Short mmCIF file of C-alpha atoms in Angstrom, two decimals:
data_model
loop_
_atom_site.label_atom_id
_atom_site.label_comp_id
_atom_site.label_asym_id
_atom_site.label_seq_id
_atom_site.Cartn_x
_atom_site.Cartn_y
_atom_site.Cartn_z
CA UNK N 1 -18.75 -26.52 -23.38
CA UNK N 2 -16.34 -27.23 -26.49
CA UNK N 3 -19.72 -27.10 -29.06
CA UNK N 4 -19.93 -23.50 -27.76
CA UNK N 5 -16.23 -22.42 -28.10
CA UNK N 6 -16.32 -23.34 -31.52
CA UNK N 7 -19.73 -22.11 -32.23
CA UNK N 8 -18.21 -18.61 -30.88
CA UNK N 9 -15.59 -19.08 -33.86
CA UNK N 10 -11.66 -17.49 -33.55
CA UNK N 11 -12.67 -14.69 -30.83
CA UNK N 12 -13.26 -17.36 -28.42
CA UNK N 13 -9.60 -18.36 -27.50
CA UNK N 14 -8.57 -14.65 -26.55
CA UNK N 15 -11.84 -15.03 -24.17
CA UNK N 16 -10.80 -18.29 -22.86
CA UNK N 17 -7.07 -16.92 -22.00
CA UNK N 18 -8.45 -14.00 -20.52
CA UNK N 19 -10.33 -16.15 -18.04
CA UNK N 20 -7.46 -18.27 -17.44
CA UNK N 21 -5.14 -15.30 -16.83
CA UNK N 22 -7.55 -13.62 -14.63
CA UNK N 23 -8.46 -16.69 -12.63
CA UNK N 24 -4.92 -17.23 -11.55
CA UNK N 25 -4.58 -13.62 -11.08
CA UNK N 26 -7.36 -14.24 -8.70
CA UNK N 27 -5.76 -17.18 -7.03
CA UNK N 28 -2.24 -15.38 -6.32
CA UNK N 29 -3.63 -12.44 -4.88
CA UNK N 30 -5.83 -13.72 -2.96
CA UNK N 31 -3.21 -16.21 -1.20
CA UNK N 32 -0.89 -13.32 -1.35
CA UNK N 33 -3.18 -10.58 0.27
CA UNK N 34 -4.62 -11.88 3.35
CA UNK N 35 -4.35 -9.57 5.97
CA UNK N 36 -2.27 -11.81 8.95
CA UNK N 37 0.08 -12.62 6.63
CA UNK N 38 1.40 -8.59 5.35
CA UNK N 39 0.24 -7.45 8.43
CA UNK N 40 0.61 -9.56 11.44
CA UNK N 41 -0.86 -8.81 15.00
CA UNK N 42 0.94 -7.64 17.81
CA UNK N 43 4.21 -7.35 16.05
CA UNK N 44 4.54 -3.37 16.99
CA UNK N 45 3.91 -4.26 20.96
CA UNK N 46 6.72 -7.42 20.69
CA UNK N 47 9.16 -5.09 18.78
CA UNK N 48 8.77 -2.03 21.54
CA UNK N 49 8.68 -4.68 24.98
CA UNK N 50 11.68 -5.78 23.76
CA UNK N 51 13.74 -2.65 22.90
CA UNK N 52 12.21 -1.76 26.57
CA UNK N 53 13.30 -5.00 28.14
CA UNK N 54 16.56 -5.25 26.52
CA UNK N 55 17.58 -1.52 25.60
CA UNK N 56 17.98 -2.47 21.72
CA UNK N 57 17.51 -5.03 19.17
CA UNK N 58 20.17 -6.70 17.00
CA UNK N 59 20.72 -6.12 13.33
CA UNK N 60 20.62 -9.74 12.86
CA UNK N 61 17.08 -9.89 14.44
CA UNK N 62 15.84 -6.83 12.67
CA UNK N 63 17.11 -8.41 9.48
CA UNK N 64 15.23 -11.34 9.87
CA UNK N 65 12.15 -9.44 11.10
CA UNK N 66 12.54 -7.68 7.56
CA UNK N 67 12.23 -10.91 5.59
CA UNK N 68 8.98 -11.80 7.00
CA UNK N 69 6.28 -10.11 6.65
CA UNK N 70 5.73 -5.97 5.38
CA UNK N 71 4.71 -4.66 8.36
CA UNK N 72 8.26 -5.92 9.81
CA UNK N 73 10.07 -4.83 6.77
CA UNK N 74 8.86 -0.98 7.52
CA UNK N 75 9.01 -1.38 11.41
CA UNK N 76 12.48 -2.66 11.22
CA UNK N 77 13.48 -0.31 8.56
CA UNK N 78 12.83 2.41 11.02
CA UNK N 79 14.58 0.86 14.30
CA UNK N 80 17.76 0.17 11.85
CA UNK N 81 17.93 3.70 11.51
CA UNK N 82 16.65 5.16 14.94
CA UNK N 83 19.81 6.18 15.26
CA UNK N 84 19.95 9.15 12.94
CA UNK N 85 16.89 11.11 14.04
CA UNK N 86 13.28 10.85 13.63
CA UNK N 87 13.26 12.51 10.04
CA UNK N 88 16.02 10.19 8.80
CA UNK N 89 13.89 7.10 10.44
CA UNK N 90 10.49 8.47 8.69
CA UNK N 91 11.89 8.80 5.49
CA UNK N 92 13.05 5.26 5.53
CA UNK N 93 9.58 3.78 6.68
CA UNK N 94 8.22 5.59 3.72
CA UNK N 95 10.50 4.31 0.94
CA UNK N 96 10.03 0.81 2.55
CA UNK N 97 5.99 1.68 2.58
CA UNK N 98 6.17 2.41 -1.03
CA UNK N 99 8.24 -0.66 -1.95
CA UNK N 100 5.70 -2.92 -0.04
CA UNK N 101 2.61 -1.18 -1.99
CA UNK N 102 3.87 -1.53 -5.25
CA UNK N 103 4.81 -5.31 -4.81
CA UNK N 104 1.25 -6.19 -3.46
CA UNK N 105 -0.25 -4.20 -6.42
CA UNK N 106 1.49 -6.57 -8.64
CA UNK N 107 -0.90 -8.01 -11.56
CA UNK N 108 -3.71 -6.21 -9.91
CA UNK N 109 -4.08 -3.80 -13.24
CA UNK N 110 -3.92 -6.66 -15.63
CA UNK N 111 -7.10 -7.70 -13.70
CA UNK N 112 -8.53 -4.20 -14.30
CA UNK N 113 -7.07 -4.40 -18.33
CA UNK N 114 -9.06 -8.12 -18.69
CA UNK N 115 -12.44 -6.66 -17.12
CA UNK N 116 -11.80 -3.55 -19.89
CA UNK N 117 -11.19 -5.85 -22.86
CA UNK N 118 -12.93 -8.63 -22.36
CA UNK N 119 -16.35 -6.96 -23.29
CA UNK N 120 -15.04 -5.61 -26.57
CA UNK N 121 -13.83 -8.75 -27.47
CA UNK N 122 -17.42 -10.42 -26.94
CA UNK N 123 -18.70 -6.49 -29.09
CA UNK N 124 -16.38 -7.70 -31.70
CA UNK N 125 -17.23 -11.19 -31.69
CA UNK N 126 -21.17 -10.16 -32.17
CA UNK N 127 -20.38 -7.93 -34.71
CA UNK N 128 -18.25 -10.26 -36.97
CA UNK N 129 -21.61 -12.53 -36.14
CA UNK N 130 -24.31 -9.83 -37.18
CA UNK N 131 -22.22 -9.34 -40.23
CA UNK N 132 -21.59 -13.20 -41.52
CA UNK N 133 -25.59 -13.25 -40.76
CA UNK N 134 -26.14 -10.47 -43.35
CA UNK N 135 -23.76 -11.97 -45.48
CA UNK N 136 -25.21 -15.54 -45.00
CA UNK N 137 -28.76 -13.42 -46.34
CA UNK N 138 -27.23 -12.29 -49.16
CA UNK N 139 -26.19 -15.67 -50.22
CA UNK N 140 -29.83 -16.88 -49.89
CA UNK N 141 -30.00 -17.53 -46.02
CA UNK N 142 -34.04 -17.41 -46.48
CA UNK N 143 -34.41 -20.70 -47.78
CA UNK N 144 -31.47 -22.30 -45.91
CA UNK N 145 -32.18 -20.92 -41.87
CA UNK N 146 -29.09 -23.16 -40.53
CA UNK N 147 -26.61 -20.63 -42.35
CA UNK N 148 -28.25 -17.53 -40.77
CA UNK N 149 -27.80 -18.95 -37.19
CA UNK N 150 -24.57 -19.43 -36.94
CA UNK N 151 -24.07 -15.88 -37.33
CA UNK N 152 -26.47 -15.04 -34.94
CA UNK N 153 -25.40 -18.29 -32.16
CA UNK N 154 -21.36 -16.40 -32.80
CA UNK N 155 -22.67 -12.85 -31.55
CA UNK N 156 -24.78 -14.39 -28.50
CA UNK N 157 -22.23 -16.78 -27.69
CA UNK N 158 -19.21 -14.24 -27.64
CA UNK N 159 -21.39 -11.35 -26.04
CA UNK N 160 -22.33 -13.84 -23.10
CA UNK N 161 -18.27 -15.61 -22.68
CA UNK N 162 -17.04 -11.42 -22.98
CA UNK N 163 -19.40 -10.64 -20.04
CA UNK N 164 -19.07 -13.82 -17.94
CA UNK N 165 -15.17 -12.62 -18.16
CA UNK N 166 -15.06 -9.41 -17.11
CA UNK N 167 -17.87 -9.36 -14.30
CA UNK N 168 -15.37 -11.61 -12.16
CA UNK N 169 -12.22 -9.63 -12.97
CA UNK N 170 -14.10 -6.46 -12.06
CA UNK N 171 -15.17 -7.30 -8.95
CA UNK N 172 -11.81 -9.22 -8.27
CA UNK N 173 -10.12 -5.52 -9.32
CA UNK N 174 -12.10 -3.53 -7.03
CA UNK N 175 -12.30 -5.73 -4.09
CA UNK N 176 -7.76 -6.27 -4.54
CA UNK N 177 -7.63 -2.44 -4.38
CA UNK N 178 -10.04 -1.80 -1.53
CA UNK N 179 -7.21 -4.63 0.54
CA UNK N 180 -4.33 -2.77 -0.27
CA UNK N 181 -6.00 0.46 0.65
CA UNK N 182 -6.84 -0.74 3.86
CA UNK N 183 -2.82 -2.61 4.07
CA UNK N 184 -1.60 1.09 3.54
CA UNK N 185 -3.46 2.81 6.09
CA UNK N 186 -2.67 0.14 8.44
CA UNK N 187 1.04 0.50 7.36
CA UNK N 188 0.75 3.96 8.19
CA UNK N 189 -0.79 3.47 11.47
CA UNK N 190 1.30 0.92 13.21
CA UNK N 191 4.56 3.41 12.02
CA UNK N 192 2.86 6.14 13.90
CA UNK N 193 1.96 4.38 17.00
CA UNK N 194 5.52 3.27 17.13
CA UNK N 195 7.09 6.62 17.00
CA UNK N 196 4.69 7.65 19.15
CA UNK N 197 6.01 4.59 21.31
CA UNK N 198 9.44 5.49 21.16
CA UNK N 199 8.71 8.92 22.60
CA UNK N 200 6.81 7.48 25.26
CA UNK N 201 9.31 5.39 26.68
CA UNK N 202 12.14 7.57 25.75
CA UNK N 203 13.63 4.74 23.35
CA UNK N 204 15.47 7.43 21.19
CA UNK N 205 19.15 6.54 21.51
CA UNK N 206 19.40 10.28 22.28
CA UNK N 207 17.97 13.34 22.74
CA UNK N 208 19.45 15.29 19.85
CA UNK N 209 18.93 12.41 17.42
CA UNK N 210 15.07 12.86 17.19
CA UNK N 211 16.13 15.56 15.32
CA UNK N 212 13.64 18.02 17.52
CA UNK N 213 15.75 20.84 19.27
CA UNK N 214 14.38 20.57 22.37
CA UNK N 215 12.58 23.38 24.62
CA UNK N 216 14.49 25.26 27.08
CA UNK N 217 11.49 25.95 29.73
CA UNK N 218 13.15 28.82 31.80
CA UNK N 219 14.57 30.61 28.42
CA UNK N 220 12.25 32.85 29.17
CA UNK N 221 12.90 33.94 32.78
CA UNK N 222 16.50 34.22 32.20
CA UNK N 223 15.51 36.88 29.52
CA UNK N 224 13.06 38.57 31.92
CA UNK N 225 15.82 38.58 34.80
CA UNK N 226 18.57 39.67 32.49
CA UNK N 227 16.38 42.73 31.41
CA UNK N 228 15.76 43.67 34.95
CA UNK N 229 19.52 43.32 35.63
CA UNK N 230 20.26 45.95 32.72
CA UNK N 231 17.45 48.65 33.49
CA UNK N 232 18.62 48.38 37.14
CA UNK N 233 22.30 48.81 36.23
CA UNK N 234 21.27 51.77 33.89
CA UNK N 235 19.09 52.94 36.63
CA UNK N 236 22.18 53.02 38.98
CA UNK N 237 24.28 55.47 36.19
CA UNK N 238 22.02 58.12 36.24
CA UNK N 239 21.52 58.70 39.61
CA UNK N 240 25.49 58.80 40.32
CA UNK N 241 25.34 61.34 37.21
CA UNK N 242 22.83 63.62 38.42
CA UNK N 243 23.76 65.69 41.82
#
């Protein structure tokens, strides 16, 4: 393995510590994105049969159901501020949403920047090696076949380490963002179903706070018998004005 990292010549060690970068890249994410872990099952339903059972939930336990996992650090974003109305309670899920994306998409473009680069670096490498060939002719290369091939051995061998980098990385990149997609629609999801669950249960602290003015179902008859009240008062005037 060393005889071909020197045969590659200087281009090799940015190769090499793009693999090395990208492998622990790998490593991290992959320990740091599995899907229990960010978000956990069943955590919704234990949050809402207690608020049921018990008719709220402490800031200390909230707190400490932020500091877990995402999932609880949106879902307990939102019961913190139940209080102030559904929009109010949305908005903060989404900033906490955000935050949670952003930290799992950490490193994930360098992954993205090592597939990108690490091919041009194995171009440049054969390159440099097609050129010292030619050069190696010009110097009289014919009669001396050793000083043509390391030329040629530099542009295989850095082509080859350039590709064997950034196939990995790729596919790494791809599959990381294809997670967190899934992590954000399942963020989304479980934030729904437990507003949804709040409504169902009538959890709200209280009705004005959902910030939804609420329907007033016999608005409308009122109207209607308030109408006929009028026209039968006005009704009433003209016949005591006409003999």
């Amino acid at each position: 393995m060393w005889e071909l990292v020197k045969a590659g010549g200087w281009l090799m060690t940015p190769i090499v510590l793009c693999s090395i970068l990208a492998l622990v890249i790998i490593i991290e994410r992959s320990h740091t994105l599995q899907f229990n872990k960010i978000v956990p099952s069943r955590l919704r339903e234990q949050l809402i049969t207690r608020l049921r059972e018990n008719g709220d939930i402490g800031r200390t336990q909230l707190m400490n159901v932020k500091e877990k996992t995402a999932l609880g650090d949106i879902l307990a974003t939102g019961l913190l501020y139940r209080q102030y109305g559904l929009e109010s309670m949305t908005m903060h899920m989404q900033n906490r949403a955000s935050v949670q994306i952003h930290q799992l998409e950490k490193n994930i473009n360098m992954l993205g920047t090592i597939g990108a680069i690490a091919p041009l670096l194995g171009l440049l490498g054969t390159v440099l090696g097609i050129i010292s060939s030619f050069l190696a002719i010009t110097d009289g290369a014919m009669q001396d076949p050793t000083m043509l091939a390391a030329g040629v051995s530099q542009a295989l061998i850095t082509t080859a380490a350039g590709m064997i980098v950034a196939i990995p990385a790729l596919v790494a990149y791809r599959y990381f963002q294809r997670r967190i997609i899934d992590i954000n629609a399942q963020f989304e999801t479980q934030a729904g179903l437990m507003i949804q669950e709040l409504y169902d249960y009538q959890l709200f602290e209280n009705t004005n706070a959902t910030g939804i003015k609420q329907p007033d179902r016999y608005g409308a008859v009122h109207e209607q018998l308030n109408n006929d009240r009028s026209s039968m008062l006005d009704q009433n005037k003209v016949t005591t004005v006409v003999p």
